[in-house]
JSON list of C-alpha atoms in Angstrom, two decimals:
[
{"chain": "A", "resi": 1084, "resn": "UNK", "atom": "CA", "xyz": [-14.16, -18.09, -0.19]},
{"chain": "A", "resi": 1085, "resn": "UNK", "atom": "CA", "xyz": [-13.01, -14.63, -0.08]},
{"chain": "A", "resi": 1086, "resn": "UNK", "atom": "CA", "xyz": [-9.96, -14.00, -3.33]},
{"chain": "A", "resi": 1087, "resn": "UNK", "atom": "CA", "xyz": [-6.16, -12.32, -2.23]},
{"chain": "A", "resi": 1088, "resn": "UNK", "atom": "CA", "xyz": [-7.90, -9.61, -4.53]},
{"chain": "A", "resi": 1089, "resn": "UNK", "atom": "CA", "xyz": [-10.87, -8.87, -2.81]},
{"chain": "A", "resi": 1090, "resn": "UNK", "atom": "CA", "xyz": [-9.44, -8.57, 0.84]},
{"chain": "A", "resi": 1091, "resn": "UNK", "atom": "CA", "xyz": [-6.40, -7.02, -0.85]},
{"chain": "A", "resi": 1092, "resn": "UNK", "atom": "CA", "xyz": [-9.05, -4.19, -2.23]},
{"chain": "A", "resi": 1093, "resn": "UNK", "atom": "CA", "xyz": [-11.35, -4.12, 1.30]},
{"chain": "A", "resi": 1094, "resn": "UNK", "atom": "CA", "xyz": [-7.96, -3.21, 3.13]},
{"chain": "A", "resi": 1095, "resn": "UNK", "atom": "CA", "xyz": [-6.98, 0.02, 0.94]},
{"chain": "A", "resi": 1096, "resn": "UNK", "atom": "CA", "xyz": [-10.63, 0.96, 0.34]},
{"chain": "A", "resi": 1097, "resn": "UNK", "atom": "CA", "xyz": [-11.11, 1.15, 4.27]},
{"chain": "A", "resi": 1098, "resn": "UNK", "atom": "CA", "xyz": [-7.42, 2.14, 4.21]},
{"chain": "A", "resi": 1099, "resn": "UNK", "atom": "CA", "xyz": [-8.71, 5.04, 2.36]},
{"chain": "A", "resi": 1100, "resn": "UNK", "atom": "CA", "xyz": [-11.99, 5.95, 3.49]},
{"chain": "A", "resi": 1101, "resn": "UNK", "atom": "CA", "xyz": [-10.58, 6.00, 7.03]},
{"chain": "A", "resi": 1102, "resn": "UNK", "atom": "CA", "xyz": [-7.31, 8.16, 5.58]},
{"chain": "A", "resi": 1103, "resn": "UNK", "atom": "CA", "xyz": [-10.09, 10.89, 3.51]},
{"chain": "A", "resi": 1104, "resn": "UNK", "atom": "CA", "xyz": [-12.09, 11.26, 6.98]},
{"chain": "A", "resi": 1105, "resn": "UNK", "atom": "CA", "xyz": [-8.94, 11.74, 9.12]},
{"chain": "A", "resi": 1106, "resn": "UNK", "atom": "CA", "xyz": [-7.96, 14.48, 5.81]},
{"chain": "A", "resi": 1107, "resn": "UNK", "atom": "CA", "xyz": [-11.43, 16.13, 5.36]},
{"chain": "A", "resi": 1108, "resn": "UNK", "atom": "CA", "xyz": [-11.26, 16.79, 9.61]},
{"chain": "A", "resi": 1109, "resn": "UNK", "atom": "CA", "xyz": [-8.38, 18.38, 9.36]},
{"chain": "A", "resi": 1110, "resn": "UNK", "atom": "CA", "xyz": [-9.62, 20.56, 6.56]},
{"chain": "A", "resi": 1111, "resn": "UNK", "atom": "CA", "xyz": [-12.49, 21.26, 8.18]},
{"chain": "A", "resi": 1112, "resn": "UNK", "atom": "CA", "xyz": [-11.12, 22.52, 11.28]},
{"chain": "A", "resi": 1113, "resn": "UNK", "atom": "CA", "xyz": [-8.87, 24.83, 8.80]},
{"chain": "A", "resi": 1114, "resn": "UNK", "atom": "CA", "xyz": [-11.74, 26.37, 7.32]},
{"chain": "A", "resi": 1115, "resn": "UNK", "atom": "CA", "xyz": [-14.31, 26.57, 10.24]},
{"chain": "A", "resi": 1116, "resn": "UNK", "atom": "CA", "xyz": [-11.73, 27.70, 12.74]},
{"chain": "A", "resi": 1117, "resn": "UNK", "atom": "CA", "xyz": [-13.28, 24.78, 14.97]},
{"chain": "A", "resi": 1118, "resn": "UNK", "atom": "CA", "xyz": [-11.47, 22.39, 16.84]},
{"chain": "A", "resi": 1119, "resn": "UNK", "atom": "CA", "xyz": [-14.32, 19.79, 16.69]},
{"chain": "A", "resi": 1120, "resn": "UNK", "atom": "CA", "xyz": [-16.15, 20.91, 13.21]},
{"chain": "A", "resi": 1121, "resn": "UNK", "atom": "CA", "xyz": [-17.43, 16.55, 13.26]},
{"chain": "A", "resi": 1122, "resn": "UNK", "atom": "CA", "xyz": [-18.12, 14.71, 16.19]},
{"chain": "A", "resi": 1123, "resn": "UNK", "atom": "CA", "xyz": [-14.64, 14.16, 17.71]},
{"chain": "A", "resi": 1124, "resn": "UNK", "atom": "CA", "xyz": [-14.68, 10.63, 18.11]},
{"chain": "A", "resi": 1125, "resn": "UNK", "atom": "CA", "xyz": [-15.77, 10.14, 13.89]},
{"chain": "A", "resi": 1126, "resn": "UNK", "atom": "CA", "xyz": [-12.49, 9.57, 12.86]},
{"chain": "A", "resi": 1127, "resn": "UNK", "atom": "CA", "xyz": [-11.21, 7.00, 15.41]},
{"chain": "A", "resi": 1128, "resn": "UNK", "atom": "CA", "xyz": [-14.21, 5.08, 15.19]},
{"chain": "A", "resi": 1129, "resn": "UNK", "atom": "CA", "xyz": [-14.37, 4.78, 11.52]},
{"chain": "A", "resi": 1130, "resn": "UNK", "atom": "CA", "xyz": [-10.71, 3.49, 12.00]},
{"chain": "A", "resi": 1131, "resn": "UNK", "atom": "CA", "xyz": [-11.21, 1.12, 14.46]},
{"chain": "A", "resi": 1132, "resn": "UNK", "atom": "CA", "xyz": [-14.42, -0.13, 12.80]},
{"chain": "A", "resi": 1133, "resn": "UNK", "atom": "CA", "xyz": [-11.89, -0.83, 9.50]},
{"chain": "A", "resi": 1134, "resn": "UNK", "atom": "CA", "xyz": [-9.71, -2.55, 12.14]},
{"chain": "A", "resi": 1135, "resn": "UNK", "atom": "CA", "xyz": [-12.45, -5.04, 12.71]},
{"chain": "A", "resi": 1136, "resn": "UNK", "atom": "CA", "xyz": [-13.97, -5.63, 9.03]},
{"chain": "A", "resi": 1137, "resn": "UNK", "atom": "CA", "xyz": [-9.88, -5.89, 7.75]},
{"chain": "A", "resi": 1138, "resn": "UNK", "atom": "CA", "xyz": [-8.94, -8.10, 11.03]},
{"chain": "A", "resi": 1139, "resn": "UNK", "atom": "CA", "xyz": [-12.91, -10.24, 10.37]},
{"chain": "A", "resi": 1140, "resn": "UNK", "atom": "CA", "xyz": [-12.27, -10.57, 6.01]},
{"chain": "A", "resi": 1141, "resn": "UNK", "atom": "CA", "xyz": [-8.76, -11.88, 6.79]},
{"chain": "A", "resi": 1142, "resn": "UNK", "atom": "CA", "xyz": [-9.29, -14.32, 9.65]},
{"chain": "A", "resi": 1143, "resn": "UNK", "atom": "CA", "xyz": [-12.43, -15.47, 7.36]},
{"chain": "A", "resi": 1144, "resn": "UNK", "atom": "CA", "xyz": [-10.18, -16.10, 4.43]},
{"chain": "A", "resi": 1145, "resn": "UNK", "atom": "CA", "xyz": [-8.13, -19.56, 3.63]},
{"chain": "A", "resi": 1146, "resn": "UNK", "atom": "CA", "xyz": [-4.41, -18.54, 4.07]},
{"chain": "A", "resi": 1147, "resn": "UNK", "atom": "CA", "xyz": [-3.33, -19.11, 0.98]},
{"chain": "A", "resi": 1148, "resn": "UNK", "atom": "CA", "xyz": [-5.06, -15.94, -0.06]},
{"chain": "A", "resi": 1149, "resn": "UNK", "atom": "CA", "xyz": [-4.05, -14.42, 3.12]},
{"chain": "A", "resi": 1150, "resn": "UNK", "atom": "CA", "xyz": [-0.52, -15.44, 2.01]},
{"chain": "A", "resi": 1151, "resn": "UNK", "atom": "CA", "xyz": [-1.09, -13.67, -1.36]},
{"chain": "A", "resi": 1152, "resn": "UNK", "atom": "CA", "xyz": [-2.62, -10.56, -0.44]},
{"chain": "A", "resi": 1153, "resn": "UNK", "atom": "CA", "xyz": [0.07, -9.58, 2.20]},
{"chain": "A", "resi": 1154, "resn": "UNK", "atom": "CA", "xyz": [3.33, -11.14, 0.04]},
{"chain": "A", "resi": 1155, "resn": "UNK", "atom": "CA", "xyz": [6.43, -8.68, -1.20]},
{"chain": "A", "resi": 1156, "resn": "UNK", "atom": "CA", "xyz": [4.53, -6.31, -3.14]},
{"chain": "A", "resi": 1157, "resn": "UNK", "atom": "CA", "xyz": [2.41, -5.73, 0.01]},
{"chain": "A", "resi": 1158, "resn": "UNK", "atom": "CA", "xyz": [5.31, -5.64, 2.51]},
{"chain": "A", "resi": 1159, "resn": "UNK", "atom": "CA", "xyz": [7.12, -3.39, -0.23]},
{"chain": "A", "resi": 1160, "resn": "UNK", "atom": "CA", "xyz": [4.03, -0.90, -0.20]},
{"chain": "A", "resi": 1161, "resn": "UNK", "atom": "CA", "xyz": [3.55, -0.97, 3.65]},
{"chain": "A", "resi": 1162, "resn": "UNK", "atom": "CA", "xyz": [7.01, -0.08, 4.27]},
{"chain": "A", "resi": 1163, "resn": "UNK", "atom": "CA", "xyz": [7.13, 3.15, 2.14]},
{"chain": "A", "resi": 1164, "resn": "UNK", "atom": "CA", "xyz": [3.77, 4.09, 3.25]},
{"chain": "A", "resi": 1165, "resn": "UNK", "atom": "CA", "xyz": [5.23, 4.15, 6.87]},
{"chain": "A", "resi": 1166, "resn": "UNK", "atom": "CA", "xyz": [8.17, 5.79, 5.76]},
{"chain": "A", "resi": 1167, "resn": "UNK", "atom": "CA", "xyz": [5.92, 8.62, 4.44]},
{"chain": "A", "resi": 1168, "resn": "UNK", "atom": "CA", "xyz": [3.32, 8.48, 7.36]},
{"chain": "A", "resi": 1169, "resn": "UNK", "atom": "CA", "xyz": [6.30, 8.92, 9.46]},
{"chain": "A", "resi": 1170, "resn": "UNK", "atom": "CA", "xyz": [8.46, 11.60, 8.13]},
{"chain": "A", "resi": 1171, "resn": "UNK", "atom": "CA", "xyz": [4.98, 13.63, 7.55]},
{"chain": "A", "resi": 1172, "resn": "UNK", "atom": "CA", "xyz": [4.76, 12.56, 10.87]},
{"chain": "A", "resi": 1173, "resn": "UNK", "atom": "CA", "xyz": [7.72, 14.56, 12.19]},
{"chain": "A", "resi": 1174, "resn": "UNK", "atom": "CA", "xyz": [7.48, 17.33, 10.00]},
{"chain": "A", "resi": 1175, "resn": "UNK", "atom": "CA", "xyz": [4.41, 18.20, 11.18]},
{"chain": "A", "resi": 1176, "resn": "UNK", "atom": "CA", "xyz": [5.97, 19.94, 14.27]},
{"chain": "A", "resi": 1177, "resn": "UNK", "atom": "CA", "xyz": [8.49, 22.42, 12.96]},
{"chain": "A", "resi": 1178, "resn": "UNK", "atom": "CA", "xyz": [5.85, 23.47, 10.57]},
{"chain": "A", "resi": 1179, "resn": "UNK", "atom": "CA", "xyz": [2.84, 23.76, 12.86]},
{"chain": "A", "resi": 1180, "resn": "UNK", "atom": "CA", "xyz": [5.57, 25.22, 15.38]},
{"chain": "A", "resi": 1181, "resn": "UNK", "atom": "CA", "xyz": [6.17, 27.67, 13.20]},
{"chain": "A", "resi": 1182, "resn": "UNK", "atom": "CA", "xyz": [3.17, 28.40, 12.61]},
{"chain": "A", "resi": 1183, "resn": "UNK", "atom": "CA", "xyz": [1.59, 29.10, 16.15]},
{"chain": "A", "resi": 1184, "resn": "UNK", "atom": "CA", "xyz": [5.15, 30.60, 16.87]},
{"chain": "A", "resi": 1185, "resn": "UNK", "atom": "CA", "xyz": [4.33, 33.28, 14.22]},
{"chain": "A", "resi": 1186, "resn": "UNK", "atom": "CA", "xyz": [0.27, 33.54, 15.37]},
{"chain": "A", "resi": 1187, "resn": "UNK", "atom": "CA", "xyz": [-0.84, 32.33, 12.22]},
{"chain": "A", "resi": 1188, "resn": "UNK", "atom": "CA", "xyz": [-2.84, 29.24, 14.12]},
{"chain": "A", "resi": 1189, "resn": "UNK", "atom": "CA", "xyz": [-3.75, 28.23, 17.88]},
{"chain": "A", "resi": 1190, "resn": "UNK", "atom": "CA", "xyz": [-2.25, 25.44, 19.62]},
{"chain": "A", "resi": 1191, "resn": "UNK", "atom": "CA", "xyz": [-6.08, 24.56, 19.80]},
{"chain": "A", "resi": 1192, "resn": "UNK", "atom": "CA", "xyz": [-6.52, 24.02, 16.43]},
{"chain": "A", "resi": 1193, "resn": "UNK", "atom": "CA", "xyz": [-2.86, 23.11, 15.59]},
{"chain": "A", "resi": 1194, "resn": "UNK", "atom": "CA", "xyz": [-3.67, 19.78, 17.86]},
{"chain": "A", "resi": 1195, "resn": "UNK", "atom": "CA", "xyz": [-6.73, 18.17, 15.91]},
{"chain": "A", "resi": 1196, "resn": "UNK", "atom": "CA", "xyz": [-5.33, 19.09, 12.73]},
{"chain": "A", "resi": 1197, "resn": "UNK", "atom": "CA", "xyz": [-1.79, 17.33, 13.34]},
{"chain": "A", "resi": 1198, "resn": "UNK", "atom": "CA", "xyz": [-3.10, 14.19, 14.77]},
{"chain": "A", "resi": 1199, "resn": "UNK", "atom": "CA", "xyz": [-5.48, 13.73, 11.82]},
{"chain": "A", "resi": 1200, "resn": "UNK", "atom": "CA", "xyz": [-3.29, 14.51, 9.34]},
{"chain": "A", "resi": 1201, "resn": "UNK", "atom": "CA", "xyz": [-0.45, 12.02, 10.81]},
{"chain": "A", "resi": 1202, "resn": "UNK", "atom": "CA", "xyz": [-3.03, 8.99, 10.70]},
{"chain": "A", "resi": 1203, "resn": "UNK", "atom": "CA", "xyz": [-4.19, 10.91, 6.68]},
{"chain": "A", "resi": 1204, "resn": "UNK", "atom": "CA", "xyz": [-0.68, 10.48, 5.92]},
{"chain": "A", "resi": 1205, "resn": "UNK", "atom": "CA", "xyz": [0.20, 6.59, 6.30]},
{"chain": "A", "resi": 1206, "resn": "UNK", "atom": "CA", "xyz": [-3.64, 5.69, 5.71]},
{"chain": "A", "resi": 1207, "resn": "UNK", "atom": "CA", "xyz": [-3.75, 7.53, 1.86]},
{"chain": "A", "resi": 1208, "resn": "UNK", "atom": "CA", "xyz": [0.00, 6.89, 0.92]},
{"chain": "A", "resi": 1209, "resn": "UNK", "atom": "CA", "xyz": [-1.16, 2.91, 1.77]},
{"chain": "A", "resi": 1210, "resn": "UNK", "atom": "CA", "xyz": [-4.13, 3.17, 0.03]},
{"chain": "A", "resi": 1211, "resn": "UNK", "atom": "CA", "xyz": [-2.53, 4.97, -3.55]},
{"chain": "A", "resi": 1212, "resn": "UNK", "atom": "CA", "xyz": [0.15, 2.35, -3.14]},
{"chain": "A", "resi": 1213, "resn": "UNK", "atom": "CA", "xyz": [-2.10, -0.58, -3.25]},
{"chain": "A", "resi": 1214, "resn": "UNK", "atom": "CA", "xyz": [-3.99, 0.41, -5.84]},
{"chain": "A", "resi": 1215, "resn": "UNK", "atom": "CA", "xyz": [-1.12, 1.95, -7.51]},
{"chain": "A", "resi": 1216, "resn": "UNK", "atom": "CA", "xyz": [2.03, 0.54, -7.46]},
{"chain": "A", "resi": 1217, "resn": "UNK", "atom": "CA", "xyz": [3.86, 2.72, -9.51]},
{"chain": "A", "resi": 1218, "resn": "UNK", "atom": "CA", "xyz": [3.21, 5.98, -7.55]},
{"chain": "A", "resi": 1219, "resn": "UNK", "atom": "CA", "xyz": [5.97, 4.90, -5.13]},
{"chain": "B", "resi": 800, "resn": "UNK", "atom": "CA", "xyz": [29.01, 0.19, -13.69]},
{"chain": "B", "resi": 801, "resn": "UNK", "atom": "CA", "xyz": [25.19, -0.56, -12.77]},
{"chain": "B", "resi": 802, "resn": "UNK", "atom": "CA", "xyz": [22.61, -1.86, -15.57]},
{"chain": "B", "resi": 803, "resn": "UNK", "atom": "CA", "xyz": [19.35, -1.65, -16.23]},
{"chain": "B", "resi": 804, "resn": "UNK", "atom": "CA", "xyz": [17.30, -4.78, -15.34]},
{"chain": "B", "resi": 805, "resn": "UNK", "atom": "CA", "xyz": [15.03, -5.88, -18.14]},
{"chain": "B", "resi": 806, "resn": "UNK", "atom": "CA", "xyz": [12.68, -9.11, -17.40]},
{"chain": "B", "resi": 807, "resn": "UNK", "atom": "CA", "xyz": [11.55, -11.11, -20.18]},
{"chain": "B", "resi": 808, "resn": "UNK", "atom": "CA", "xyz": [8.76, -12.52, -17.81]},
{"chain": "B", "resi": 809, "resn": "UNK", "atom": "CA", "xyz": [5.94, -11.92, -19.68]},
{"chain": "B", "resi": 810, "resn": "UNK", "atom": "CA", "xyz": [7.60, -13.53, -22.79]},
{"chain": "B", "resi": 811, "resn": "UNK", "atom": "CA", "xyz": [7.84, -16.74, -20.77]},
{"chain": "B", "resi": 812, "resn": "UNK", "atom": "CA", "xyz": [4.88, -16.63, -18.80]},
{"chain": "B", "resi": 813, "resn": "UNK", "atom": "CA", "xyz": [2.36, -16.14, -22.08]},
{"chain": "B", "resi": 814, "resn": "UNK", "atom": "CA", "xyz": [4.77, -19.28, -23.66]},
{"chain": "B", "resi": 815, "resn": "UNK", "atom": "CA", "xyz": [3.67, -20.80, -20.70]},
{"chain": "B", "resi": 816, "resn": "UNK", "atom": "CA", "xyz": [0.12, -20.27, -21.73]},
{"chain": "B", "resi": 817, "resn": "UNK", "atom": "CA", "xyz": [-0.36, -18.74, -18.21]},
{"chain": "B", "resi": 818, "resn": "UNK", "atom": "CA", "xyz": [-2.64, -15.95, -17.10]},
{"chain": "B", "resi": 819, "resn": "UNK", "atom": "CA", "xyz": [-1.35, -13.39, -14.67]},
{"chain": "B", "resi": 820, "resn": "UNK", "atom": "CA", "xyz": [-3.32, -14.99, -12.39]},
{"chain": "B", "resi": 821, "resn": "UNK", "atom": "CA", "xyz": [-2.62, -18.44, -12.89]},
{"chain": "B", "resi": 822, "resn": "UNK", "atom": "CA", "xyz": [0.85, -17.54, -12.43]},
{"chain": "B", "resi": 823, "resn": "UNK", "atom": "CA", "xyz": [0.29, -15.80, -9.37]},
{"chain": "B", "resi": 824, "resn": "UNK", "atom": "CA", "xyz": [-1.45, -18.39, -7.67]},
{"chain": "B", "resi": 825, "resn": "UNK", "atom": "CA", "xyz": [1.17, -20.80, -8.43]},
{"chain": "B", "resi": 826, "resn": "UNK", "atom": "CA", "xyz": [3.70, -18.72, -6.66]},
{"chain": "B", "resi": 827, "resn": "UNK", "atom": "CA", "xyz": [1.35, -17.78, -4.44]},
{"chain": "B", "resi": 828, "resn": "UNK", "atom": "CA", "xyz": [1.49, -14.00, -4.75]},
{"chain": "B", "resi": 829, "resn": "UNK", "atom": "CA", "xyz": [-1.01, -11.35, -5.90]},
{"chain": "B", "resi": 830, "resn": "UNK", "atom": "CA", "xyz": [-1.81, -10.98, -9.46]},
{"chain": "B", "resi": 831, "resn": "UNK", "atom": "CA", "xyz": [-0.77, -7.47, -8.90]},
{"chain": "B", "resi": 832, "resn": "UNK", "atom": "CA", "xyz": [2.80, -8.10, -7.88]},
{"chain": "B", "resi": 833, "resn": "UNK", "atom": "CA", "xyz": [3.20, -10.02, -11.22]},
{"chain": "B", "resi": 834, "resn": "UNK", "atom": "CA", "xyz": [1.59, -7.62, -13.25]},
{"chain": "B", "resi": 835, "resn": "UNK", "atom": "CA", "xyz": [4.01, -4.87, -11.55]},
{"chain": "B", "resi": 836, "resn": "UNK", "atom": "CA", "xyz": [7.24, -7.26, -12.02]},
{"chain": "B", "resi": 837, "resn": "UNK", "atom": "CA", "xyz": [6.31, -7.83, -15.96]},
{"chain": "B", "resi": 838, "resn": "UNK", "atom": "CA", "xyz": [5.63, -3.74, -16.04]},
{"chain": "B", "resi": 839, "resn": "UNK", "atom": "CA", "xyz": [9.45, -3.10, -14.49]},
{"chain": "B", "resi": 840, "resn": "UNK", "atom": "CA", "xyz": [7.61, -1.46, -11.30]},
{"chain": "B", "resi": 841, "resn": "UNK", "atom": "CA", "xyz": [8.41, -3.67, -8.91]},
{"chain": "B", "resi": 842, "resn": "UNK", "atom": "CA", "xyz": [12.06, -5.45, -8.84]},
{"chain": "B", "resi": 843, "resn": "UNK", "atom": "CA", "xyz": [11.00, -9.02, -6.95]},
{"chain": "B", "resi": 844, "resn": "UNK", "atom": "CA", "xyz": [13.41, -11.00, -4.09]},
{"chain": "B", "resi": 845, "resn": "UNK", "atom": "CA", "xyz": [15.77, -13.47, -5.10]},
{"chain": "B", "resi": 846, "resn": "UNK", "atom": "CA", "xyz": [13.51, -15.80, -3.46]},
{"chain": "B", "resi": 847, "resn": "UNK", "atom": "CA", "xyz": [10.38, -14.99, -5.57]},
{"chain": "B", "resi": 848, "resn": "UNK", "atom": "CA", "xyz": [12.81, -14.75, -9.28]},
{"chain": "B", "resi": 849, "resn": "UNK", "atom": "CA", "xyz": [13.73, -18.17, -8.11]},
{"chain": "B", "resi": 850, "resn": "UNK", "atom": "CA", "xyz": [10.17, -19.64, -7.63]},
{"chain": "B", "resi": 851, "resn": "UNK", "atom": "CA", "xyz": [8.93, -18.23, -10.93]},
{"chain": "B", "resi": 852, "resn": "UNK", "atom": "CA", "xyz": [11.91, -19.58, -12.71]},
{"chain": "B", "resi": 853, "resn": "UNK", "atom": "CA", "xyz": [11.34, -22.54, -10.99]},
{"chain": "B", "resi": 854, "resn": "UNK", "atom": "CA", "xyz": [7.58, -22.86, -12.18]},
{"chain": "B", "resi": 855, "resn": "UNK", "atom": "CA", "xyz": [7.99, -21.61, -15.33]},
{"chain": "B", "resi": 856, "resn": "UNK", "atom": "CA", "xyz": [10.61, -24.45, -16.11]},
{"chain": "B", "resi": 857, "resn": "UNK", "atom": "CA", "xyz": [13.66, -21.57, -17.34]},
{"chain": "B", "resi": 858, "resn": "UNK", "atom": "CA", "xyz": [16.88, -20.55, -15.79]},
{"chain": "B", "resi": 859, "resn": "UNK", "atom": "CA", "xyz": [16.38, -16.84, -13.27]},
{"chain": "B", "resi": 860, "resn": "UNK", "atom": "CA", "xyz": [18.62, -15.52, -16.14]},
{"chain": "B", "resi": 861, "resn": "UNK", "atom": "CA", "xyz": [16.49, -16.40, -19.02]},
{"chain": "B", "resi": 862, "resn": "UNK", "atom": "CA", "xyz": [13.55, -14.14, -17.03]},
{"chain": "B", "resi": 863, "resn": "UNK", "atom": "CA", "xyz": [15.92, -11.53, -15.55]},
{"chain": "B", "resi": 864, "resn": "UNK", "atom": "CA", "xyz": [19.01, -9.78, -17.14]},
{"chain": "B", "resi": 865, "resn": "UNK", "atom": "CA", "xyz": [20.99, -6.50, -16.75]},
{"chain": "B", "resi": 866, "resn": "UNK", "atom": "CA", "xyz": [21.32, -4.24, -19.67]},
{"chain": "B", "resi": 867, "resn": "UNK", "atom": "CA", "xyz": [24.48, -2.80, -19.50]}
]
């Protein structure tokens, strides 16, 4: 029977290995001046496929570890990394408006690089949380 | 005037001859979210300061006070 621990650390591992691919495709359309330097569809996938392993490790589990690896601390964690993921979220567009306003970047690679870095944002703030508390 | 709270938690739970994670499944939380109470990280509901006075056999004041 799977521990509160070990689907506690499964959720901000894939938490964060989704969150670094969403961070390194935004990076890498910075540097390559591409709006697709991965296939396009990498990052959604890999989150979808953490979905299904999170969603499969937790319906597997008895709910009394269910019960301890989503109690206060948890909640507590989840609600600031939301907070984070959605005031990055937000101030996203007066920056990258600014930016394309001022030529600096094209709304064609301004688009890719905000939506990745939105889902970076909640996914890594989630994942430090959980691993360390005291960062928030 | 607001205090600092100080928790004596770990004072009562090793008197208890509990592990962190003995304790935890007890009050059916993470080990982590005692180990972050005892380290003055995380501040826990009234709900969860009554259930570890409760197993722990002392009052919610005997593991949590306010240092003025």
């Amino acid at each position: 029977m799977l521990s509160s621990e070990k689907i506690a650390r499964l959720q901000s591992f894939l938490f964060g290995a989704t969150g670094l691919i969403c961070m390194l495709y935004a990076l890498l359309v910075v540097f390559t001046g591409q709006p697709d330097p991965m296939p396009w569809w990498l990052p959604g996938s890999v989150g979808l496929l953490s979905a299904v392993l999170i969603f499969g490790k937790f319906h597997r589990a008895d709910p009394v570890s269910v019960q301890q690896a989503t109690d206060e601390l948890f909640k507590r964690n989840a609600a600031i990394a939301h907070r984070f993921g959605f005031w990055s979220a937000l101030l996203l567009y007066p920056f990258f408006g600014f930016l394309i306003a001022t030529g600096v970047i094209s709304l064609t690679l301004a688009f890719p690089i905000m939506g990745t870095l939105t889902a970076a944002a909640y996914l890594l703030s989630f994942a430090i949380l959980s691993e360390w508390p005291s960062a928030g | 005037m607001p205090g600092e709270l100080q928790n004596n938690l770990k004072k009562y739970r090793t008197a208890a001859d509990l592990t962190q994670a003995a304790l935890a499944d007890q009050v059916r939380v993470s080990r982590k979210t005692i180990n972050t109470i005892e380290n003055g990280v995380f501040v826990p509901s009234t709900v969860l300061a009554l259930r570890l006075a409760q197993h722990l056999k002392v009052s919610v004041h005997d593991l949590f006070e306010l240092r003025l």
